[in-house]
Coordinates of C-alpha atoms in Angstrom, one line a residue:
M556 CA -5.4 -1.4 41.3
T557 CA -8.4 -3.2 42.9
D558 CA -11.2 -1.0 41.5
N559 CA -12.3 -2.8 38.4
K560 CA -14.2 0.0 37.1
A561 CA -11.4 2.6 37.5
V562 CA -9.0 0.0 35.9
A563 CA -11.4 -0.1 33.0
E564 CA -11.8 3.4 32.5
R565 CA -8.0 4.0 32.7
F566 CA -7.4 1.2 30.3
K567 CA -9.8 3.0 27.8
E568 CA -7.8 6.2 28.2
I569 CA -4.5 4.4 27.5
L570 CA -6.0 3.0 24.4
K571 CA -7.2 6.3 23.1
G572 CA -3.6 7.7 23.4
L573 CA -2.1 4.8 21.2
P574 CA -1.7 4.7 17.4
E575 CA -4.5 2.9 15.7
A576 CA -2.6 -0.2 15.0
K577 CA -1.4 -0.8 18.5
R578 CA -4.8 0.1 19.8
K579 CA -6.2 -2.6 17.7
A580 CA -3.6 -5.1 18.6
L581 CA -4.1 -4.5 22.3
Y582 CA -7.8 -4.8 21.9
S583 CA -7.5 -8.0 19.9
K584 CA -5.4 -9.4 22.7
L585 CA -7.9 -8.5 25.4
K586 CA -10.8 -10.2 23.2
S587 CA -8.8 -13.3 22.8
L588 CA -8.4 -13.8 26.6
P589 CA -11.3 -15.7 28.6
E590 CA -13.4 -13.3 30.6
D591 CA -11.9 -14.2 33.9
Q592 CA -8.5 -13.2 32.7
R593 CA -9.4 -9.9 31.1
Q594 CA -9.3 -7.8 34.2
A595 CA -6.0 -9.0 35.2
F596 CA -4.7 -8.1 31.4
M597 CA -6.1 -4.5 31.9
E598 CA -4.5 -4.3 35.3
T599 CA -1.2 -5.2 33.8
V600 CA -1.4 -2.8 31.0
V601 CA -2.6 0.0 33.3
N602 CA 0.3 -0.9 35.9
K603 CA 2.9 -0.7 33.2
S604 CA 1.6 2.5 32.0
E605 CA 2.0 4.1 35.4
A606 CA 5.4 2.6 36.0
S607 CA 6.7 4.2 32.9
K608 CA 5.5 7.7 33.9
V609 CA 7.0 7.1 37.3
N610 CA 10.5 6.0 35.7
A611 CA 10.4 9.0 33.2
R612 CA 9.9 11.4 36.3
Q613 CA 12.7 10.0 38.1
K614 CA 15.1 10.2 35.2
Q615 CA 14.2 13.7 34.6
N616 CA 14.9 14.6 38.4
S617 CA 18.0 12.7 38.5
A618 CA 19.5 14.5 35.3
K619 CA 21.3 17.4 37.2
P620 CA 24.3 19.4 35.5
E621 CA 27.6 18.5 37.1
P622 CA 29.5 21.5 38.7
A623 CA 32.1 23.1 36.6
K624 CA 35.6 21.9 37.6
S625 CA 37.9 24.4 39.1
D626 CA 41.0 24.9 36.8
S627 CA 43.3 25.9 39.6
G628 CA 46.8 26.4 38.6
K629 CA 46.4 27.6 35.0
N630 CA 46.3 31.3 36.1
R631 CA 49.0 31.4 38.7
P632 CA 51.6 34.1 38.2
A633 CA 54.9 33.2 36.5
P634 CA 58.3 33.4 38.6
K635 CA 59.8 36.9 38.7
K636 CA 62.8 35.8 36.7
K637 CA 60.7 34.5 33.9
L638 CA 58.7 37.8 33.7
K639 CA 62.1 39.9 33.5
Q640 CA 63.2 37.7 30.5
K641 CA 59.8 38.2 29.0
Y642 CA 60.1 41.9 29.2
K643 CA 63.6 41.8 27.7
N644 CA 62.4 39.9 24.5
I645 CA 59.7 42.3 24.0
L646 CA 62.1 45.1 24.0
V647 CA 64.4 43.4 21.5
Y648 CA 61.5 42.8 19.2
S649 CA 60.1 46.1 19.4
L650 CA 63.4 47.7 18.4
I651 CA 63.6 45.4 15.4
A652 CA 60.1 46.3 14.2
V653 CA 61.0 50.1 14.5
I654 CA 64.0 49.5 12.2
F655 CA 62.0 47.5 9.6
V656 CA 59.1 50.1 9.5
S657 CA 61.7 53.0 8.9
V658 CA 63.5 51.2 6.2
T659 CA 60.3 50.2 4.4
G660 CA 58.9 53.7 4.7
I661 CA 62.0 55.2 3.1
E662 CA 61.7 52.7 0.0
L663 CA 57.9 53.5 -0.2
Y664 CA 58.5 57.2 -0.4
R665 CA 61.2 56.7 -3.1
N666 CA 58.9 54.6 -5.4
R667 CA 55.7 56.4 -4.8
D668 CA 55.2 57.7 -8.4
K669 CA 55.8 54.2 -9.7
I670 CA 53.2 52.5 -7.4
R671 CA 50.6 55.3 -8.2
S672 CA 50.7 54.5 -11.9
T673 CA 50.5 50.7 -11.5
S674 CA 47.4 51.1 -9.1
N675 CA 45.6 53.2 -11.8
V676 CA 46.1 50.6 -14.5
A677 CA 45.0 47.8 -12.0
V678 CA 41.9 49.7 -11.0
T679 CA 41.0 50.3 -14.7
S680 CA 41.3 46.7 -15.6
A681 CA 39.4 45.4 -12.9
S682 CA 36.5 48.0 -13.5
D683 CA 36.5 47.0 -17.4
E684 CA 36.4 43.3 -16.4
T685 CA 33.6 43.8 -13.9
I686 CA 31.4 45.8 -16.4
Q687 CA 32.1 43.0 -19.2
T688 CA 31.2 40.4 -16.6
S689 CA 28.1 42.2 -15.7
A690 CA 26.9 42.6 -19.3
T691 CA 27.5 38.9 -19.9
T692 CA 25.6 37.8 -16.9
A693 CA 22.6 40.0 -17.9
E694 CA 22.6 38.5 -21.5
T695 CA 22.7 35.0 -20.0
T696 CA 19.9 35.8 -17.5
Q697 CA 17.7 37.4 -20.4
A698 CA 18.2 34.5 -22.8
T699 CA 17.6 31.7 -20.2
P700 CA 14.0 31.7 -19.1
T701 CA 13.2 30.7 -15.5
P702 CA 11.6 27.4 -15.4
E703 CA 8.2 27.2 -13.9
P704 CA 7.9 24.9 -10.8
T705 CA 6.6 21.4 -11.5
A706 CA 3.9 20.3 -9.2
T707 CA 4.5 17.1 -7.4
P708 CA 1.4 14.8 -8.3
T709 CA -0.5 13.4 -5.5
P710 CA -0.8 9.7 -5.6
A711 CA -4.5 8.4 -5.9
P712 CA -5.8 6.6 -2.8
T713 CA -5.7 2.6 -3.2
P714 CA -9.5 1.7 -4.3
V715 CA -11.5 -0.6 -2.1
P716 CA -11.0 -4.2 -3.5
L717 CA -13.8 -5.0 -5.7
A718 CA -15.2 -8.6 -5.8
E719 CA -15.0 -10.5 -9.1
D720 CA -18.8 -11.1 -9.1
A721 CA -19.6 -7.6 -7.9
P722 CA -23.0 -6.5 -9.7
D723 CA -23.2 -3.7 -12.3
L724 CA -25.1 -0.7 -10.7
T725 CA -24.6 1.6 -13.6
G726 CA -27.3 4.4 -13.6
L727 CA -28.3 4.0 -10.0
V728 CA -28.3 7.1 -7.9
I729 CA -27.5 6.1 -4.0
V730 CA -27.5 8.6 -1.3
I731 CA -25.6 7.5 2.0
D732 CA -26.0 9.4 5.1
P733 CA -23.2 8.9 7.8
G734 CA -25.2 9.2 11.1
H735 CA -24.5 11.8 13.7
Q736 CA -21.9 14.6 13.8
M737 CA -19.1 15.6 16.1
I738 CA -21.1 18.2 18.0
T739 CA -24.9 17.9 19.1
D740 CA -27.1 20.6 17.7
E741 CA -29.5 21.1 20.7
E742 CA -31.8 23.3 18.5
T743 CA -35.1 21.1 17.6
E744 CA -36.9 20.4 14.6
L745 CA -40.2 18.6 13.8
C746 CA -39.9 14.9 13.6
A747 CA -42.3 15.1 10.7
T748 CA -44.5 17.6 9.2
W749 CA -47.7 15.8 10.3
L750 CA -46.4 15.4 14.0
S751 CA -46.0 17.8 16.8
I752 CA -42.9 15.8 18.2
Q753 CA -39.7 17.9 18.1
K754 CA -36.1 16.4 18.5
P755 CA -32.7 17.8 18.4
R756 CA -31.5 18.6 14.7
C757 CA -28.8 16.2 15.1
T758 CA -26.6 14.4 17.9
S759 CA -23.2 13.1 18.3
G760 CA -24.2 9.5 18.9
G761 CA -22.7 6.7 20.9
T762 CA -19.1 5.7 21.9
G763 CA -17.5 2.3 21.8
I764 CA -17.2 0.9 25.5
V765 CA -13.7 -0.5 24.8
T766 CA -12.0 1.3 22.0
G767 CA -13.6 4.6 22.6
V768 CA -14.5 5.1 19.1
N769 CA -17.1 7.6 18.3
E770 CA -20.0 6.7 16.4
Y771 CA -19.9 9.9 13.9
D772 CA -16.4 8.9 12.9
L773 CA -17.3 5.2 12.5
T774 CA -20.3 5.8 10.5
L775 CA -18.3 8.1 8.1
E776 CA -15.5 5.5 7.7
Y777 CA -18.1 2.9 6.6
A778 CA -19.8 5.5 4.2
I779 CA -16.5 6.4 2.4
V780 CA -15.7 2.7 1.9
I781 CA -19.2 1.7 0.8
K782 CA -19.0 4.7 -1.6
D783 CA -15.7 3.7 -3.1
Y784 CA -17.2 0.1 -3.6
L785 CA -20.4 1.2 -5.2
V786 CA -18.9 3.7 -7.5
Q787 CA -16.6 1.0 -8.8
C788 CA -19.8 -1.1 -9.5
G789 CA -21.0 1.9 -11.8
A790 CA -23.3 3.7 -9.3
E791 CA -23.3 7.4 -8.7
V792 CA -22.9 7.7 -4.9
I793 CA -23.6 11.0 -2.9
L794 CA -22.5 11.3 0.8
T795 CA -24.6 13.8 3.1
R796 CA -21.3 14.8 4.7
E797 CA -17.6 14.0 4.1
T798 CA -16.3 15.2 7.5
S799 CA -17.5 15.0 11.2
D800 CA -17.2 18.7 11.8
V801 CA -20.4 19.7 10.1
D802 CA -23.9 21.0 11.4
L803 CA -26.5 19.2 9.2
S804 CA -29.9 18.3 10.7
N805 CA -31.6 15.2 9.9
Q806 CA -34.3 16.8 8.0
E807 CA -31.5 18.6 5.7
R808 CA -29.8 15.0 5.4
A809 CA -33.1 13.6 4.1
Q810 CA -33.7 16.5 1.7
I811 CA -30.3 15.8 0.1
A812 CA -31.9 12.4 -0.9
V813 CA -34.9 13.8 -2.2
D814 CA -33.3 16.5 -4.3
N815 CA -31.0 14.1 -5.9
E816 CA -33.9 11.8 -6.7
A817 CA -32.1 8.9 -5.1
D818 CA -33.1 5.4 -6.1
V819 CA -32.0 4.2 -2.7
F820 CA -31.3 6.3 0.6
I821 CA -29.2 4.5 3.3
R822 CA -28.6 6.0 6.8
L823 CA -25.7 4.3 8.6
H824 CA -25.8 3.9 12.4
A825 CA -24.4 1.8 15.3
D826 CA -26.7 1.4 18.3
S827 CA -26.0 1.7 22.1
A828 CA -28.1 0.1 24.7
N829 CA -28.2 -0.1 28.6
D830 CA -28.3 -3.7 28.0
S831 CA -24.6 -4.9 27.3
L832 CA -25.9 -8.2 25.7
A833 CA -28.0 -6.2 23.0
S834 CA -26.3 -7.4 19.7
G835 CA -26.8 -7.5 15.9
I836 CA -28.1 -5.7 12.9
R837 CA -31.3 -3.8 13.0
I838 CA -33.0 -2.0 10.1
Y839 CA -35.8 0.8 10.4
V840 CA -38.0 2.0 7.6
P841 CA -40.7 4.8 7.6
D842 CA -44.3 3.9 8.3
S843 CA -45.5 6.3 5.8
G844 CA -44.9 7.5 2.3
S845 CA -44.6 6.0 -1.2
Y846 CA -43.3 2.6 -0.2
T847 CA -44.7 1.4 3.0
S848 CA -46.2 -1.8 1.4
S849 CA -42.7 -3.0 0.3
S850 CA -40.3 -1.4 2.6
V851 CA -40.4 -3.9 5.4
S852 CA -39.6 -6.8 2.8
W853 CA -36.8 -4.7 1.4
G854 CA -35.4 -4.1 4.9
D855 CA -35.5 -7.9 5.6
Q856 CA -33.7 -8.8 2.5
Y857 CA -31.0 -6.1 3.2
A858 CA -30.7 -7.3 6.9
S859 CA -30.3 -10.9 5.7
L860 CA -27.5 -10.1 3.2
L861 CA -25.7 -8.0 5.9
S862 CA -25.9 -10.9 8.4
E863 CA -24.6 -13.3 5.7
Y864 CA -21.5 -11.0 5.0
C865 CA -20.9 -9.8 8.5
G866 CA -21.9 -12.7 10.7
L867 CA -24.0 -10.9 13.1
P868 CA -27.5 -11.7 14.0
V869 CA -30.6 -9.7 12.9
E870 CA -34.1 -8.9 14.0
Q871 CA -37.0 -8.1 11.8
T872 CA -37.3 -5.0 10.1
R873 CA -39.2 -2.2 12.1
Q874 CA -41.5 0.4 10.6
T875 CA -41.5 3.6 12.7
Y876 CA -42.3 7.3 12.7
L877 CA -39.5 8.1 15.3
Y878 CA -36.8 8.8 12.9
T879 CA -36.8 12.3 11.3
G880 CA -34.4 11.4 8.6
L881 CA -36.8 8.6 7.3
N882 CA -39.9 10.7 7.6
Y883 CA -38.7 13.6 5.5
A884 CA -37.4 11.0 2.8
N885 CA -40.4 8.7 2.5
T886 CA -40.8 9.5 -1.0
V887 CA -37.9 7.4 -2.0
P888 CA -36.9 4.0 -0.7
S889 CA -35.3 4.9 2.7
F890 CA -33.4 2.6 5.2
Q891 CA -31.9 3.3 8.6
V892 CA -29.3 0.6 9.2
S893 CA -27.8 -0.3 12.7
L894 CA -24.7 -2.2 11.8
G895 CA -24.2 -3.4 15.5
F896 CA -24.1 -2.3 18.9
L897 CA -21.1 -0.2 20.3
S898 CA -22.4 -1.1 23.9
N899 CA -21.7 -4.8 23.2
S900 CA -17.8 -5.5 23.3
D901 CA -18.2 -8.5 20.8
D902 CA -20.1 -6.3 18.3
E903 CA -17.7 -3.4 18.9
A904 CA -14.7 -5.8 17.9
I905 CA -16.2 -6.5 14.6
L906 CA -17.5 -3.0 13.9
V907 CA -14.0 -1.4 14.1
T908 CA -12.4 -3.7 11.7
E909 CA -11.7 -2.8 7.9
E910 CA -12.9 -6.4 7.0
N911 CA -16.3 -5.7 8.2
M912 CA -16.5 -2.3 6.4
L913 CA -15.8 -4.1 3.1
A914 CA -18.3 -6.8 3.9
V915 CA -21.1 -4.3 4.5
A916 CA -20.1 -2.7 1.1
Q917 CA -20.5 -6.0 -0.6
A918 CA -23.7 -6.7 1.0
T919 CA -25.0 -3.2 0.1
S920 CA -24.1 -3.8 -3.5
E921 CA -26.0 -6.9 -3.8
F922 CA -29.1 -5.2 -2.1
C923 CA -29.0 -2.2 -4.4
V924 CA -29.5 -4.6 -7.7
D925 CA -33.3 -4.6 -7.0
F926 CA -33.5 -0.9 -7.4
I927 CA -32.1 -0.8 -10.9
N928 CA -34.8 0.4 -13.4

């Protein structure tokens, strides 16, 4: 293959079909190579995959059933002399059988009365024994209760490891919104009650350029890890969704935070950009509501902690009216966090790791300390 774009697309398809462990290993191998060797590596993987398909088809075509062997000679007629001898033997055996049956019949007729009396006794004994056995079985069945089935306990999932110096967040209510969902809802909603701008209720988000990971799946993975960690710190944590197959608008997600009187509302995202060099962590806060004077400094503090734990660069926090999920939750401290860029292969390589998910959870726990009353 010489078309670099075609090779990259086919390479992505192959990665999607692999188990997660193999996919990550193959991707790590690709990232460890210099840029001038990555194309050749992808071509090698693609060529091997195509060759395997060809070999499988050839093996399938070559596996033809062998014709049944002719077993000539087995059914050839015997010589006439042997046939004559065979008929003589049959005649002799038949004569012997007739004599035996005749003698046996005479004896049975002579002893018919004796046989009848013996049969009656045997049948009576067998009937009594059957009745007795049935009664005994019924008593045993009635006396022994049928044991109820015992449910096999489901093992509890292994909790996210908690740092020794993790903060105590007892009493804190945190609502986390894993951004996006599996299917875009094209129906629109107002971006804010005071604006005439309308936007889709919710979209499916971006896709990783190398691993093909969906943003809606990735944000949910992060949300689950963060929740597990914060709960171990003593906080009450509520997720706006626990599956990707939902239809939940951005306004409805914000309302969950408001209804639960959240001390902190965190919206998780991963950006995509036309510029593949765009990289790093970005935080957005509403430009209206109860916390406009302090939300930027809080956002900068959160971004700094994320950068410290994850190793990605940050930009200054941005106040904006563009995000519906922030506008409808501007009565509580609300933060939309872009954890990195799925359109940047270096960022993506970090975003898909469990180590980074744990790092984000630890940074978030440190950030939430300031909101304990």
